[in-house]
Coordinates of C-alpha atoms in Angstrom, one line a residue:
Chain A
X30 CA 60.3 93.5 21.0
X31 CA 62.1 94.3 17.9
X32 CA 65.6 92.8 17.9
X33 CA 68.3 94.9 16.4
X34 CA 70.3 92.0 15.0
X35 CA 69.3 88.2 14.6
X36 CA 69.5 86.4 17.8
X37 CA 72.5 84.3 18.3
X38 CA 71.8 80.5 18.2
X39 CA 71.3 78.7 21.4
X40 CA 73.3 75.8 20.2
X41 CA 75.7 75.8 17.4
X42 CA 77.7 73.1 15.8
X43 CA 80.5 73.9 13.3
X44 CA 82.0 71.4 11.5
X45 CA 82.2 68.9 14.3
X46 CA 83.9 65.6 14.0
X47 CA 84.1 63.0 16.8
X48 CA 86.0 60.0 16.6
X49 CA 86.6 57.0 19.1
X50 CA 89.5 54.6 18.9
X51 CA 88.3 51.3 17.5
X52 CA 88.8 48.1 19.8
X53 CA 90.9 48.5 23.2
X54 CA 94.2 46.8 22.4
X55 CA 96.7 47.5 25.0
X56 CA 99.3 48.8 22.6
X57 CA 96.6 51.2 21.2
X58 CA 95.6 52.5 24.6
X59 CA 99.3 53.2 25.5
X60 CA 99.9 55.1 22.1
X61 CA 96.8 57.2 22.9
X62 CA 98.1 57.9 26.2
X63 CA 101.5 59.1 25.2
X64 CA 100.2 61.0 22.5
X65 CA 97.9 62.7 24.8
X66 CA 100.6 63.3 27.5
X67 CA 102.7 64.9 24.7
X68 CA 99.7 67.3 24.1
X69 CA 98.1 65.9 21.1
X70 CA 94.8 64.8 22.3
X71 CA 92.9 65.7 19.0
X72 CA 94.5 63.0 17.0
X73 CA 92.8 59.8 17.8
X74 CA 95.1 56.7 17.8
X75 CA 95.2 54.6 14.6
X76 CA 92.1 53.2 13.1
X77 CA 89.7 55.5 14.6
X78 CA 85.9 55.1 14.3
X79 CA 84.2 58.1 13.2
X80 CA 81.0 58.5 15.3
X81 CA 80.3 62.1 13.8
X82 CA 81.8 63.7 10.6
X83 CA 81.6 67.3 9.8
X84 CA 78.4 68.2 11.5
X85 CA 77.2 71.7 11.2
X86 CA 73.8 73.1 12.3
X87 CA 72.3 75.6 14.8
X88 CA 69.3 76.0 16.9
X89 CA 67.8 79.4 17.5
X90 CA 66.6 80.3 21.0
X91 CA 63.3 79.1 21.6
X92 CA 63.4 76.6 18.5
X93 CA 63.4 72.7 18.9
X94 CA 65.3 70.4 16.8
X95 CA 64.8 66.6 16.6
X96 CA 67.4 64.2 16.0
X97 CA 66.4 61.1 14.0
X98 CA 68.4 58.3 12.6
X99 CA 68.8 54.5 13.1
X100 CA 70.8 53.0 16.1
X101 CA 74.3 54.0 15.9
X102 CA 73.9 57.0 13.6
X103 CA 75.6 59.1 16.0
X104 CA 72.6 60.5 17.9
X105 CA 73.9 59.9 21.3
X106 CA 77.4 61.1 20.5
X107 CA 75.7 64.4 19.4
X108 CA 74.0 64.7 22.4
X109 CA 77.0 64.1 24.6
X110 CA 78.9 66.9 22.6
X111 CA 75.9 69.2 23.0
X112 CA 75.9 68.7 26.8
X113 CA 79.6 69.3 26.7
X114 CA 80.3 66.1 28.6
X115 CA 82.6 64.8 25.4
X116 CA 84.8 67.2 23.5
X117 CA 85.0 67.1 19.7
X118 CA 88.2 66.2 17.7
X119 CA 87.5 69.0 15.2
X120 CA 85.1 71.8 15.1
X121 CA 83.3 73.7 17.6
X122 CA 80.3 73.2 19.8
X123 CA 78.9 76.6 21.2
X124 CA 76.0 76.5 23.9
X125 CA 74.6 79.8 24.9
X126 CA 72.8 79.8 28.2
X127 CA 72.3 77.0 31.0
X128 CA 71.7 73.5 29.8
X129 CA 70.2 70.6 31.5
X130 CA 69.7 67.2 30.1
X131 CA 67.8 63.9 30.4
X132 CA 70.2 61.5 28.9
X133 CA 70.1 57.9 29.9
X134 CA 67.9 58.6 32.9
X135 CA 69.0 58.3 36.2
X136 CA 72.7 58.6 35.5
X137 CA 74.4 60.7 37.8
X138 CA 72.3 59.7 40.8
X139 CA 74.3 58.0 43.8
X140 CA 72.2 55.0 45.0
X141 CA 73.1 55.8 48.7
X142 CA 71.8 59.3 48.8
X143 CA 68.3 60.3 49.2
X144 CA 66.2 61.7 46.3
X145 CA 66.7 65.3 48.1
X146 CA 70.3 64.9 48.3
X147 CA 70.8 63.7 44.9
X148 CA 68.6 66.7 43.5
X149 CA 71.1 69.2 45.2
X150 CA 74.2 67.2 44.2
X151 CA 73.0 66.9 40.6
X152 CA 71.9 70.4 40.3
X153 CA 75.2 71.9 41.8
X154 CA 77.1 69.8 39.4
X155 CA 75.1 71.0 36.6
X156 CA 76.0 74.5 37.6
X157 CA 73.1 75.8 39.7
X158 CA 73.8 78.0 42.7
X159 CA 72.3 77.1 46.2
X160 CA 69.6 79.9 45.9
X161 CA 68.6 78.8 42.5
X162 CA 68.3 75.2 43.6
X163 CA 66.3 76.3 46.6
X164 CA 64.0 78.4 44.3
X165 CA 63.3 75.4 42.1
X166 CA 63.1 72.5 44.7
X167 CA 59.3 72.9 45.4
X168 CA 58.4 72.7 41.4
X169 CA 60.7 69.5 41.2
X170 CA 58.9 68.0 44.4
X171 CA 55.5 69.0 42.9
X172 CA 56.4 67.5 39.4
X173 CA 58.1 64.3 40.4
X174 CA 55.3 63.6 42.7
X175 CA 57.5 61.3 44.9
X176 CA 56.4 62.9 48.2
X177 CA 58.0 61.5 51.2
X178 CA 60.0 59.1 49.2
X179 CA 62.5 61.9 48.4
X180 CA 63.8 61.1 52.0
X181 CA 64.7 57.6 51.1
X182 CA 67.8 56.5 49.4
X183 CA 67.7 56.2 45.6
X184 CA 68.4 52.5 45.7
X185 CA 65.1 51.7 47.1
X186 CA 63.4 53.4 44.3
X187 CA 61.7 51.5 41.4
X188 CA 63.2 52.5 38.0
X189 CA 60.1 54.5 37.2
X190 CA 60.5 56.7 40.2
X191 CA 64.2 57.3 39.3
X192 CA 63.2 58.3 35.9
X193 CA 60.4 60.8 37.4
X194 CA 63.0 62.4 39.5
X195 CA 65.6 62.8 36.8
X196 CA 63.0 64.2 34.4
X197 CA 61.7 66.4 37.0
X198 CA 65.2 67.9 37.8
X199 CA 66.0 68.5 34.2
X200 CA 62.8 70.4 33.4
X201 CA 62.1 72.2 36.6
X202 CA 65.6 73.6 37.2
X203 CA 64.6 76.4 34.7
X204 CA 67.2 75.7 32.1
X205 CA 67.6 77.8 28.9
X206 CA 68.5 74.8 26.7
X207 CA 67.2 71.2 27.4
X208 CA 68.6 68.2 25.7
X209 CA 66.5 65.0 25.9
X210 CA 67.2 61.5 24.8
X211 CA 64.4 59.0 24.3
X212 CA 62.2 60.6 26.7
X213 CA 59.1 58.7 25.6
X214 CA 60.3 55.8 27.7
X215 CA 59.7 57.9 30.9
X216 CA 57.4 56.3 33.6
X217 CA 53.7 55.1 33.1
X218 CA 51.1 56.6 30.7
X219 CA 50.2 59.3 33.2
X220 CA 53.5 60.5 33.8
X221 CA 54.3 60.4 30.0
X222 CA 51.5 62.8 29.4
X223 CA 52.8 65.0 32.2
X224 CA 56.2 65.1 30.6
X225 CA 54.8 66.0 27.1
X226 CA 52.8 68.6 28.8
X227 CA 55.7 69.9 30.3
X228 CA 57.8 69.9 27.3
X229 CA 55.1 71.8 25.6
X230 CA 55.1 74.3 28.4
X231 CA 58.9 74.6 28.0
X232 CA 58.5 75.4 24.3
X233 CA 55.9 78.0 25.0
X234 CA 58.2 79.8 27.4
X235 CA 60.8 80.0 24.8
X236 CA 63.2 77.1 26.0
X237 CA 65.4 75.7 23.4
X238 CA 65.1 71.9 22.9
X239 CA 67.2 69.2 21.4
X240 CA 65.6 66.0 21.4
X241 CA 66.5 62.6 20.1
X242 CA 63.8 60.1 19.6
X243 CA 62.4 57.2 17.5
X244 CA 58.9 58.3 18.1
X245 CA 58.2 60.3 14.9
X246 CA 54.6 61.4 16.0
X247 CA 56.1 63.1 19.1
X248 CA 58.8 64.8 16.9
X249 CA 56.2 66.1 14.6
X250 CA 54.2 67.5 17.5
X251 CA 57.2 69.2 19.4
X252 CA 59.8 69.9 17.0
X253 CA 60.1 72.7 14.2
X254 CA 63.3 71.3 12.6
X255 CA 64.7 67.9 12.4
X256 CA 68.2 66.5 11.4
X257 CA 68.6 63.2 10.1
X258 CA 71.8 61.5 11.0
X259 CA 73.1 58.4 9.0
X260 CA 76.4 56.9 9.9
X261 CA 77.7 60.0 11.4
X262 CA 76.8 62.4 8.6
X263 CA 73.9 64.7 8.2
X264 CA 71.6 63.0 5.6
X265 CA 68.9 65.6 5.6
X266 CA 68.1 68.7 7.7
X267 CA 65.1 71.0 7.5
X268 CA 61.5 71.4 8.5
X269 CA 60.4 68.6 10.9
X270 CA 57.7 67.2 8.7
X271 CA 59.9 67.1 5.6
X272 CA 62.6 65.4 7.2
X273 CA 60.2 62.8 9.0
X274 CA 58.4 62.3 5.7
X275 CA 61.7 61.4 3.8
X276 CA 63.0 59.3 6.6
X277 CA 59.7 57.4 6.8
X278 CA 59.9 56.6 3.0
X279 CA 63.4 55.7 3.3
X280 CA 62.6 53.4 6.4
X281 CA 59.8 51.7 4.7
X282 CA 61.9 50.9 1.6
Chain B
X7 CA 69.0 86.8 24.8
X8 CA 71.5 88.4 27.0
X9 CA 73.8 90.9 25.5
X10 CA 77.1 89.5 24.6
X11 CA 80.2 91.4 24.2
X12 CA 81.2 89.8 20.8
X13 CA 79.2 87.7 18.5
X14 CA 81.6 84.8 19.5
X15 CA 81.0 85.2 23.1
X16 CA 79.4 81.9 24.2
X17 CA 78.8 80.5 27.8
X18 CA 81.8 78.9 29.2
X19 CA 81.4 75.1 29.3
X20 CA 80.4 75.2 32.8
X21 CA 79.1 78.0 34.8
X22 CA 78.6 76.6 38.2
X23 CA 80.1 77.5 41.6
X24 CA 83.3 75.6 42.1
X25 CA 83.0 75.8 46.1
X26 CA 79.6 74.7 46.2
X27 CA 79.9 71.9 43.7
X28 CA 83.1 70.8 45.7
X29 CA 81.2 70.9 48.9
X30 CA 78.3 68.9 47.5
X31 CA 80.7 66.1 46.3
X32 CA 82.5 66.0 49.6
X33 CA 79.2 65.6 51.3
X34 CA 78.3 62.8 48.8
X35 CA 81.5 61.0 49.7
X36 CA 80.9 61.4 53.3
X37 CA 77.3 60.3 53.3
X38 CA 77.8 57.4 51.0
X39 CA 80.6 56.0 53.1
X40 CA 79.1 56.2 56.6
X41 CA 75.4 55.9 56.1
X42 CA 75.3 52.1 55.8
X43 CA 77.9 51.5 58.7
X44 CA 77.0 50.8 62.3
X45 CA 80.0 52.4 63.6
X46 CA 80.2 55.2 61.2
X47 CA 82.7 57.8 61.7
X48 CA 84.4 55.9 64.6
X49 CA 86.1 53.7 62.0
X50 CA 88.5 56.6 61.4
X51 CA 89.5 56.4 65.2
X52 CA 89.5 52.5 65.4
X53 CA 92.0 52.0 62.6
X54 CA 94.7 54.0 64.0
X55 CA 94.2 52.7 67.6
X56 CA 94.4 49.2 66.4
X57 CA 97.7 49.9 64.4
X58 CA 99.0 51.9 67.2
X59 CA 98.4 48.9 69.8
X60 CA 99.7 46.4 67.3
X61 CA 102.9 48.2 66.6
X62 CA 103.5 49.2 70.2
X63 CA 103.0 45.5 71.1
X64 CA 105.5 44.3 68.6
X65 CA 108.2 47.1 69.1
X66 CA 108.1 47.1 72.9
X67 CA 107.4 43.4 73.6
X68 CA 108.8 41.3 70.7
X69 CA 111.6 43.7 69.4
X70 CA 112.1 46.1 72.3
X71 CA 113.2 49.5 71.3
X72 CA 114.3 52.0 74.0
X73 CA 111.9 54.8 73.0
X74 CA 109.8 56.8 75.3
X75 CA 106.0 57.2 74.6
X76 CA 106.0 54.7 71.8
X77 CA 102.3 54.9 71.1
X78 CA 102.4 58.6 70.6
X79 CA 105.5 58.1 68.4
X80 CA 103.8 55.5 66.3
X81 CA 100.8 57.5 66.0
X82 CA 102.5 60.4 64.5
X83 CA 103.5 58.1 61.8
X84 CA 100.4 56.2 61.3
X85 CA 98.1 59.1 60.9
X86 CA 99.8 60.8 58.1
X87 CA 100.6 57.4 56.4
X88 CA 96.9 56.4 56.6
X89 CA 95.8 59.7 55.4
X90 CA 98.0 59.1 52.3
X91 CA 97.2 55.7 51.5
X92 CA 93.4 56.1 52.0
X93 CA 93.2 59.3 50.1
X94 CA 95.4 57.9 47.3
X95 CA 93.5 54.8 46.7
X96 CA 89.9 56.2 46.9
X97 CA 91.2 59.4 44.8
X98 CA 92.6 57.0 42.0
X99 CA 89.3 55.3 41.8
X100 CA 87.1 58.6 42.0
X101 CA 86.7 59.2 38.3
X102 CA 85.7 55.7 37.6
X103 CA 83.4 55.6 40.5
X104 CA 81.7 58.7 39.4
X105 CA 81.3 57.5 35.7
X106 CA 77.6 58.3 36.0
X107 CA 78.1 61.9 36.8
X108 CA 80.9 62.4 34.3
X109 CA 78.7 61.2 31.7
X110 CA 75.8 63.4 32.5
X111 CA 77.1 66.9 33.7
X112 CA 80.1 68.8 32.2
X113 CA 81.4 69.7 35.8
X114 CA 85.1 70.3 35.7
X115 CA 86.7 66.9 35.9
X116 CA 89.3 67.9 38.4
X117 CA 86.7 68.6 41.0
X118 CA 86.0 65.0 41.3
X119 CA 89.5 63.8 42.5
X120 CA 90.0 67.0 44.5
X121 CA 86.6 66.4 46.3
X122 CA 87.8 62.8 47.0
X123 CA 91.0 63.9 48.8
X124 CA 89.2 66.6 50.7
X125 CA 86.6 64.2 51.9
X126 CA 89.4 62.4 53.7
X127 CA 90.7 65.3 55.4
X128 CA 87.9 65.2 57.9
X129 CA 89.2 61.9 59.2
X130 CA 92.5 63.6 59.6
X131 CA 91.0 66.1 61.8
X132 CA 89.2 63.4 64.0
X133 CA 92.5 61.5 64.3
X134 CA 94.6 64.5 65.0
X135 CA 92.1 65.0 68.1
X136 CA 93.0 61.4 69.1
X137 CA 96.8 62.3 68.8
X138 CA 96.4 65.3 70.9
X139 CA 94.7 63.3 73.5
X140 CA 97.5 60.9 73.8
X141 CA 100.1 63.7 73.6
X142 CA 98.6 65.4 76.8
X143 CA 98.1 62.1 78.4
X144 CA 101.7 61.4 78.1
X145 CA 102.7 64.7 79.6
X146 CA 103.6 66.6 76.3
X147 CA 102.5 70.2 76.2
X148 CA 101.3 72.6 73.3
X149 CA 104.1 74.6 72.1
X150 CA 104.3 77.6 69.7
X151 CA 105.7 75.6 66.9
X152 CA 102.2 74.1 66.5
X153 CA 101.6 77.0 64.4
X154 CA 103.6 75.6 61.7
X155 CA 101.5 72.5 61.5
X156 CA 98.7 73.9 59.3
X157 CA 101.5 75.1 56.8
X158 CA 103.3 71.9 56.6
X159 CA 100.1 69.7 56.5
X160 CA 98.7 72.2 53.8
X161 CA 101.7 71.2 51.7
X162 CA 101.0 67.7 52.2
X163 CA 97.4 68.0 51.1
X164 CA 98.5 69.5 47.9
X165 CA 101.0 66.8 47.5
X166 CA 98.3 64.2 47.8
X167 CA 96.1 66.0 45.5
X168 CA 98.9 66.1 42.9
X169 CA 99.2 62.3 43.2
X170 CA 95.6 61.9 43.0
X171 CA 95.1 64.0 39.8
X172 CA 97.7 61.9 38.1
X173 CA 96.7 58.3 39.1
X174 CA 93.0 59.0 38.8
X175 CA 93.2 60.0 35.3
X176 CA 95.7 57.4 34.3
X177 CA 93.3 54.9 35.8
X178 CA 90.8 55.7 33.1
X179 CA 93.2 54.6 30.3
X180 CA 95.0 51.9 32.3
X181 CA 92.6 50.2 34.6
X182 CA 95.3 48.3 36.7
X183 CA 96.6 51.8 38.1
X184 CA 94.6 50.8 41.3
X185 CA 96.8 47.8 41.8
X186 CA 99.9 49.7 41.4
X187 CA 98.5 52.2 43.8
X188 CA 97.8 49.4 46.4
X189 CA 101.3 47.9 46.1
X190 CA 103.0 51.3 46.3
X191 CA 101.1 51.8 49.7
X192 CA 102.4 48.6 51.1
X193 CA 105.8 49.5 50.1
X194 CA 105.5 52.9 51.6
X195 CA 104.3 51.6 54.9
X196 CA 107.9 50.1 55.4
X197 CA 109.7 53.1 53.6
X198 CA 108.0 55.9 55.6
X199 CA 109.5 56.2 59.2
X200 CA 106.3 55.1 61.1
X201 CA 107.6 52.6 63.7
X202 CA 111.2 53.7 63.3
X203 CA 112.6 57.2 63.8
X204 CA 114.2 59.5 61.3
X205 CA 117.4 59.5 63.3
X206 CA 118.0 55.6 62.6
X207 CA 118.1 56.2 59.0
X208 CA 121.7 55.8 57.4
X209 CA 123.2 59.2 56.2
X210 CA 123.3 58.0 52.7
X211 CA 119.5 57.5 52.5
X212 CA 118.5 60.6 54.6
X213 CA 118.5 62.6 51.3
X214 CA 115.9 60.3 49.7
X215 CA 113.9 60.2 52.7
X216 CA 113.6 64.0 53.1
X217 CA 112.5 64.2 49.4
X218 CA 109.4 61.9 50.1
X219 CA 106.8 64.2 51.4
X220 CA 105.2 61.6 53.6
X221 CA 108.5 60.9 55.4
X222 CA 109.3 64.5 55.7
X223 CA 105.9 65.3 57.0
X224 CA 106.2 62.4 59.7
X225 CA 109.6 63.8 60.7
X226 CA 108.3 67.5 61.0
X227 CA 105.2 66.5 62.9
X228 CA 107.5 64.4 65.3
X229 CA 109.8 67.4 65.6
X230 CA 107.0 69.7 66.6
X231 CA 104.7 67.5 68.7
X232 CA 107.2 65.3 70.5
X233 CA 110.5 67.3 70.5
X234 CA 109.0 70.8 70.9
X235 CA 111.3 72.3 68.4
X236 CA 110.9 73.6 64.8
X237 CA 111.6 71.2 62.0
X238 CA 114.9 71.8 60.2
X239 CA 114.3 74.6 57.5
X240 CA 115.7 72.4 54.8
X241 CA 113.2 69.8 55.8
X242 CA 110.3 72.1 55.3
X243 CA 111.8 73.4 52.0
X244 CA 112.1 70.0 50.6
X245 CA 108.7 69.1 51.8
X246 CA 107.2 72.1 50.0
X247 CA 109.1 71.9 46.9
X248 CA 108.6 68.3 46.5
X249 CA 104.8 68.7 47.1
X250 CA 104.4 71.6 44.7
X251 CA 106.4 69.7 42.0
X252 CA 104.0 66.7 42.4
X253 CA 101.0 68.9 42.2
X254 CA 102.3 70.7 39.0
X255 CA 103.0 67.3 37.4
X256 CA 99.8 65.7 38.4
X257 CA 97.7 68.8 37.3
X258 CA 99.6 68.8 33.9
X259 CA 98.9 65.4 33.3
X260 CA 95.3 65.7 34.3
X261 CA 94.8 68.6 32.0
X262 CA 96.2 66.7 29.0
X263 CA 94.5 63.5 29.6
X264 CA 91.0 64.8 30.7
X265 CA 89.8 65.5 27.1
X266 CA 89.0 62.0 26.4
X267 CA 88.0 60.8 29.8
X268 CA 84.5 60.6 28.5
X269 CA 85.5 58.5 25.4
X270 CA 87.2 55.7 27.7
X271 CA 84.8 55.6 30.4

């Protein structure tokens, strides 16, 4: 279908900076508290640590972008901003469409609730309606393969089972945008293959994917573009294979 | 892509349904609290009954007070107080208890403390049933002023939500908030007319008492249930104004502090 104008990006970062206060001294905390009560939350207390500095990029609908970089480069902070759980100090984060995420897996589950209950709770808090959840539930059940275990409390699950459920919820709720952190650690080999297949399916259905991973072959397979973060700044951004190549040569030095 | 009105138009931060999300959170609180208990929901009856028996024993046998229907009288005080104390302490901890959710979904933060207060409301309904049972057993009758109860209790819930909004978000920055709340609850047990009546308060303190929504609510509830009369208009006015003030202050604090909740969790 011809587009009268270029589609708007599904995710857009415009000059985004995010700082955290360094340390947690009592005086500093109080200072931060009073500053915010006075209405100046954007200024971080003295001695801020900049997790991200002036980040700009965009992902068009249906595209996939990989984040690469060493531990502490700011990947997780960037993902937390993209999922809107954290707010930037400066700049703007714009997301168009419904977003679901697989961050550190299982977070957001309540141990005493059953798998089903956690599924509904999680989905309602992501922003899905009762009807949407009802429509997706069979697919989640099918994908996670947990069967009647879904009627047991999550605390009785193995960590692999929790991950299966978290991943199933994230991919089967039919989001427009999906954010994935280190998904390669999910479950056993068989389930990993299933996840990869599913991500491929999401791509084919035109979903937008933002993925952070250390697994370079996976990135090459799934992502059109890549963004290399280094100490909170963009080191390089472009075609996935070029960025990965540069990252590899740098890493082996 | 759907058509957007302006090129700047982006999806709001969160596009879910408030009521559905709130309902799910209340259900979660409820299920997680009672699923592993042998007595379950009966705990919400047991606690006021024990307090009622204890206070009745002390104030009829140890320090005898000439007051008719003391169990009913004390229940009118203990139910509102318990509601406040429990909702305030669980509400204060609510953001911290839901760290996992806050770090995963961009659900509006204020839903979490509000849900925590609302999940305590069901206890109040059950305890109120207990109170009605005692009222009828002691020969009190239902009167038309009962229609005022939903209004004054409504303001009371708003007051508690205001308190919880303020302390839950403060608790993220200053983790000892929890202990402040616990100490305050102990202080309030004595400063709210639970086992003594509003008429025993010296005139110089009456003003302060009536500005405390908990004390005002206990007074008004007793007026209606036990004395069969409407509470003084000034009492209802003070209860509603102080409740709304607390709500506005709590809401404002929450809005200012919520931006960095993620950072400090």
